[in-house]
Coordinates of N, CA, C and O in Angstrom, one line a residue:
A1 N 110.6 93.3 112.3 CA 111.0 91.7 111.9 C 109.8 90.9 112.0 O 110.1 89.6 111.1
I2 N 108.7 91.1 112.7 CA 107.4 90.1 112.8 C 107.0 90.7 111.5 O 106.6 89.0 111.3
V3 N 106.9 91.1 110.8 CA 106.7 91.5 109.6 C 107.1 90.5 108.7 O 106.3 89.9 107.8
F4 N 108.1 90.3 108.6 CA 109.1 89.9 107.6 C 108.9 88.7 107.5 O 108.0 87.6 106.8
H5 N 108.8 87.8 108.9 CA 108.3 86.5 108.9 C 106.9 85.8 109.2 O 107.0 84.8 108.7
D6 N 106.4 86.8 109.5 CA 104.9 86.7 108.7 C 104.7 86.3 107.2 O 104.0 85.7 107.3
K7 N 104.9 87.3 106.6 CA 105.7 86.8 105.5 C 105.9 86.0 104.5 O 105.9 85.2 103.8
R8 N 107.3 85.2 105.6 CA 107.9 84.4 104.8 C 107.2 83.2 104.8 O 106.9 82.3 104.6
V9 N 106.3 82.8 106.4 CA 105.6 82.0 106.5 C 104.1 81.7 105.8 O 104.0 81.1 105.2
H10 N 104.0 83.0 105.0 CA 103.0 83.3 104.1 C 102.7 82.4 103.3 O 102.6 81.9 102.3
L11 N 104.5 82.7 102.4 CA 105.1 82.8 101.5 C 105.1 80.5 101.2 O 104.4 80.3 99.9
F12 N 106.0 80.5 102.2 CA 106.0 78.9 102.5 C 104.9 78.2 102.4 O 104.4 77.6 101.9
T13 N 104.2 78.7 103.1 CA 102.5 78.0 102.4 C 101.7 78.3 101.6 O 101.1 77.5 100.9
E14 N 101.6 79.3 101.1 CA 101.2 79.6 99.3 C 102.3 78.0 98.8 O 101.8 77.2 97.5
Q15 N 103.8 78.4 98.5 CA 104.1 77.2 98.1 C 103.7 75.6 98.4 O 103.4 75.1 97.3
L16 N 103.8 75.4 99.1 CA 103.0 74.3 99.5 C 102.2 74.1 99.3 O 101.5 72.8 98.3
V17 N 101.1 75.1 99.1 CA 99.7 74.9 98.7 C 99.5 74.2 97.2 O 99.0 73.7 96.2
E18 N 100.4 75.3 96.9 CA 100.8 75.5 95.0 C 100.8 74.4 94.2 O 101.4 73.5 93.1
S19 N 102.3 73.9 95.2 CA 103.1 72.7 94.8 C 103.1 71.5 95.2 O 103.1 70.3 94.8
N20 N 101.7 71.5 96.3 CA 101.3 70.0 96.7 C 100.6 69.4 95.4 O 100.9 67.8 94.7
P21 N 99.2 69.7 94.8 CA 98.7 69.0 93.7 C 100.2 68.4 92.1 O 100.0 67.3 91.8
I22 N 101.1 69.2 92.6 CA 102.3 69.2 91.0 C 102.8 68.0 92.0 O 102.9 66.8 91.1
L23 N 103.1 68.1 93.5 CA 103.7 66.8 93.8 C 103.4 65.4 93.8 O 103.6 64.0 93.7
T24 N 102.2 65.2 94.1 CA 100.6 64.6 93.8 C 101.0 63.5 92.3 O 101.4 62.3 92.5
E25 N 100.6 64.6 91.4 CA 101.3 63.7 89.8 C 102.3 63.6 89.7 O 102.3 62.2 88.5
I26 N 103.5 64.4 90.6 CA 105.0 62.6 90.3 C 104.6 61.7 90.6 O 105.2 60.7 90.2
S27 N 104.3 61.8 91.6 CA 104.1 60.6 92.8 C 103.1 59.3 92.2 O 103.2 58.3 91.7
D28 N 102.0 59.7 91.7 CA 101.2 59.5 90.3 C 102.1 58.3 89.1 O 101.8 57.3 89.3
C29 N 102.2 59.1 88.7 CA 103.3 59.6 87.6 C 104.1 58.2 88.0 O 104.5 56.7 87.1
M30 N 105.1 58.5 89.1 CA 105.7 57.0 88.9 C 105.6 56.1 89.4 O 105.7 54.8 89.2
T31 N 104.5 55.5 90.3 CA 103.7 54.5 90.6 C 102.9 54.0 89.2 O 103.3 53.1 89.2
G32 N 102.1 55.0 88.7 CA 101.9 53.9 87.0 C 103.0 53.7 86.6 O 102.7 52.5 85.4
E33 N 103.6 54.5 86.6 CA 104.9 53.5 85.6 C 105.7 52.9 85.8 O 106.0 52.1 85.5
G34 N 106.3 52.5 87.3 CA 106.4 51.2 88.5 C 105.5 50.1 87.7 O 105.6 49.0 87.8
V35 N 104.4 50.5 88.0 CA 103.3 49.4 87.7 C 103.1 48.9 86.3 O 103.7 48.0 85.8
A36 N 103.2 50.1 85.0 CA 103.7 49.4 83.9 C 104.7 48.9 83.6 O 104.7 47.7 82.7
L37 N 105.9 48.9 83.8 CA 107.2 48.5 84.1 C 107.2 47.0 84.8 O 107.6 45.9 83.8
A38 N 106.7 47.1 85.8 CA 106.4 45.8 86.3 C 105.3 44.5 85.0 O 105.9 43.2 85.5
E39 N 104.2 45.2 85.0 CA 103.4 44.3 83.9 C 104.3 44.4 82.3 O 103.5 43.8 81.4
D40 N 105.4 45.0 82.0 CA 105.9 44.5 81.1 C 105.2 45.4 79.7 O 104.6 45.0 79.0
R41 N 104.4 46.7 80.1 CA 104.0 47.8 79.2 C 104.6 49.1 79.4 O 104.3 49.8 79.9
A42 N 105.9 48.7 78.4 CA 106.8 49.5 78.1 C 105.9 50.7 77.5 O 106.5 52.1 77.7
E43 N 105.4 50.7 76.7 CA 104.1 51.9 75.8 C 103.5 53.1 76.9 O 103.7 54.0 77.0
E44 N 102.9 52.2 77.9 CA 102.1 52.7 79.0 C 103.4 53.6 79.8 O 103.2 54.4 80.4
A45 N 104.3 53.0 80.1 CA 105.4 53.5 81.0 C 106.1 55.0 80.4 O 105.8 55.4 81.5
A46 N 106.4 54.7 78.8 CA 107.1 56.0 78.3 C 105.7 56.8 78.8 O 106.0 58.3 79.7
E47 N 104.5 56.2 78.8 CA 103.0 57.7 79.0 C 103.6 58.5 80.1 O 103.5 59.4 80.8
W48 N 103.1 57.5 81.4 CA 103.3 58.0 82.7 C 105.0 58.9 82.9 O 104.8 60.2 83.5
D49 N 106.4 58.3 82.3 CA 107.5 59.2 82.1 C 106.8 60.1 81.6 O 107.4 61.4 82.7
A50 N 106.3 60.4 80.4 CA 106.3 61.8 80.1 C 105.8 62.4 80.7 O 106.0 64.0 81.1
R51 N 104.1 62.6 81.1 CA 103.9 63.3 82.1 C 104.8 63.6 83.6 O 104.7 64.5 84.1
K52 N 105.4 62.6 83.9 CA 106.3 62.9 84.8 C 107.5 64.1 85.1 O 107.6 65.1 85.3
L53 N 107.5 64.3 83.5 CA 108.5 65.1 83.2 C 108.0 66.0 83.1 O 108.5 67.6 83.3
V54 N 106.9 66.8 82.6 CA 106.3 68.0 82.1 C 105.8 68.0 83.8 O 106.3 69.0 84.6
A55 N 105.3 67.3 85.2 CA 104.9 67.4 86.2 C 106.0 68.2 86.6 O 106.5 68.9 87.8
N56 N 107.2 67.3 86.6 CA 108.5 68.0 87.5 C 109.4 69.6 86.6 O 109.9 70.4 87.5
A57 N 108.9 69.4 85.7 CA 109.4 71.0 84.8 C 108.0 71.8 85.8 O 108.7 73.2 86.3
D58 N 107.2 71.7 86.2 CA 105.8 72.6 86.6 C 106.3 72.6 87.9 O 106.4 74.0 88.4
L59 N 106.9 71.9 88.3 CA 107.7 72.0 90.0 C 108.7 73.0 89.6 O 108.6 73.5 90.9
M60 N 109.9 72.9 89.0 CA 111.0 73.8 88.7 C 110.9 75.2 89.1 O 111.2 75.9 89.2
K61 N 109.4 75.2 87.9 CA 108.7 77.1 87.9 C 108.2 77.0 89.3 O 108.3 78.5 89.0
C62 N 107.3 76.6 89.9 CA 106.6 76.9 90.8 C 108.0 76.9 91.8 O 108.0 77.9 93.0
S63 N 108.7 76.1 91.6 CA 110.1 76.9 92.6 C 110.5 78.1 93.0 O 110.9 79.0 93.9
A64 N 111.0 78.0 91.9 CA 111.7 79.6 90.6 C 110.7 80.6 91.2 O 111.5 81.5 91.8
K65 N 109.5 80.2 91.0 CA 108.8 81.4 91.1 C 108.8 82.1 92.8 O 108.9 83.4 93.2
Y66 N 108.4 80.6 94.1 CA 108.7 81.1 95.2 C 110.8 81.8 95.5 O 110.2 82.7 96.5
N67 N 111.2 81.2 94.9 CA 112.7 82.0 95.3 C 112.8 83.3 94.8 O 113.5 84.2 95.5
D68 N 112.4 83.5 93.8 CA 112.5 85.1 93.1 C 111.7 85.5 94.3 O 112.0 86.8 94.9
M69 N 110.4 85.7 94.8 CA 109.1 86.0 95.9 C 110.1 86.7 96.5 O 110.1 87.0 97.5
M70 N 110.6 85.4 97.4 CA 111.4 85.3 98.5 C 112.7 86.0 98.8 O 112.6 86.9 99.6
K71 N 113.3 85.7 97.8 CA 114.6 86.6 97.1 C 114.1 88.2 97.5 O 114.6 89.6 98.1
A72 N 112.9 88.6 97.2 CA 112.5 89.8 97.0 C 112.0 90.3 98.3 O 112.7 91.8 98.3
L73 N 111.8 89.9 98.7 CA 111.1 89.9 100.4 C 112.2 90.0 101.0 O 112.4 90.9 101.8
R74 N 113.6 89.3 101.8 CA 114.8 89.1 101.6 C 115.1 90.9 101.4 O 115.5 91.7 102.0
E75 N 114.9 91.6 100.2 CA 115.9 92.4 99.6 C 114.7 93.5 100.3 O 115.7 94.6 100.6
E76 N 114.1 93.2 100.3 CA 112.8 94.6 100.7 C 113.1 94.4 101.9 O 113.1 95.6 103.0
F77 N 113.7 93.4 102.8 CA 113.9 93.6 104.6 C 115.2 94.2 104.7 O 114.8 95.6 105.4
A78 N 115.9 94.1 104.1 CA 117.0 94.3 104.5 C 117.3 95.8 103.9 O 117.7 96.3 104.6
A79 N 116.8 96.2 102.7 CA 116.3 97.7 102.4 C 116.0 98.6 103.4 O 116.4 100.0 104.1
G80 N 114.9 97.9 104.4 CA 114.0 98.7 104.7 C 115.1 98.8 106.3 O 115.0 100.0 107.4
A81 N 115.6 98.2 106.2 CA 116.3 96.9 107.7 C 117.3 98.4 107.6 O 118.3 98.6 109.0
S82 N 118.0 98.3 106.7 CA 119.3 99.4 106.7 C 118.9 100.8 106.2 O 119.6 102.0 106.8
S83 N 117.4 101.6 106.3 CA 117.1 102.7 106.1 C 117.3 103.8 107.3 O 116.9 102.8 108.9

């Protein structure tokens, strides 16, 4: 069980490291979009929004990747625990 939980912590840490720059990009895009809208620069706001959509898609891919890895880890642990 200790090895299982160590692997879980390792996966969570990897996910945080991988997702952090994506989350920063989303935050930067939201800020840029808000400033552009406040200053009535609709075209620039749309560019920020497009970047934000790409970053959101990247975050979803990252999340799915680690969900799959965590599922595999749980299944591996369950198979080992039942043998």
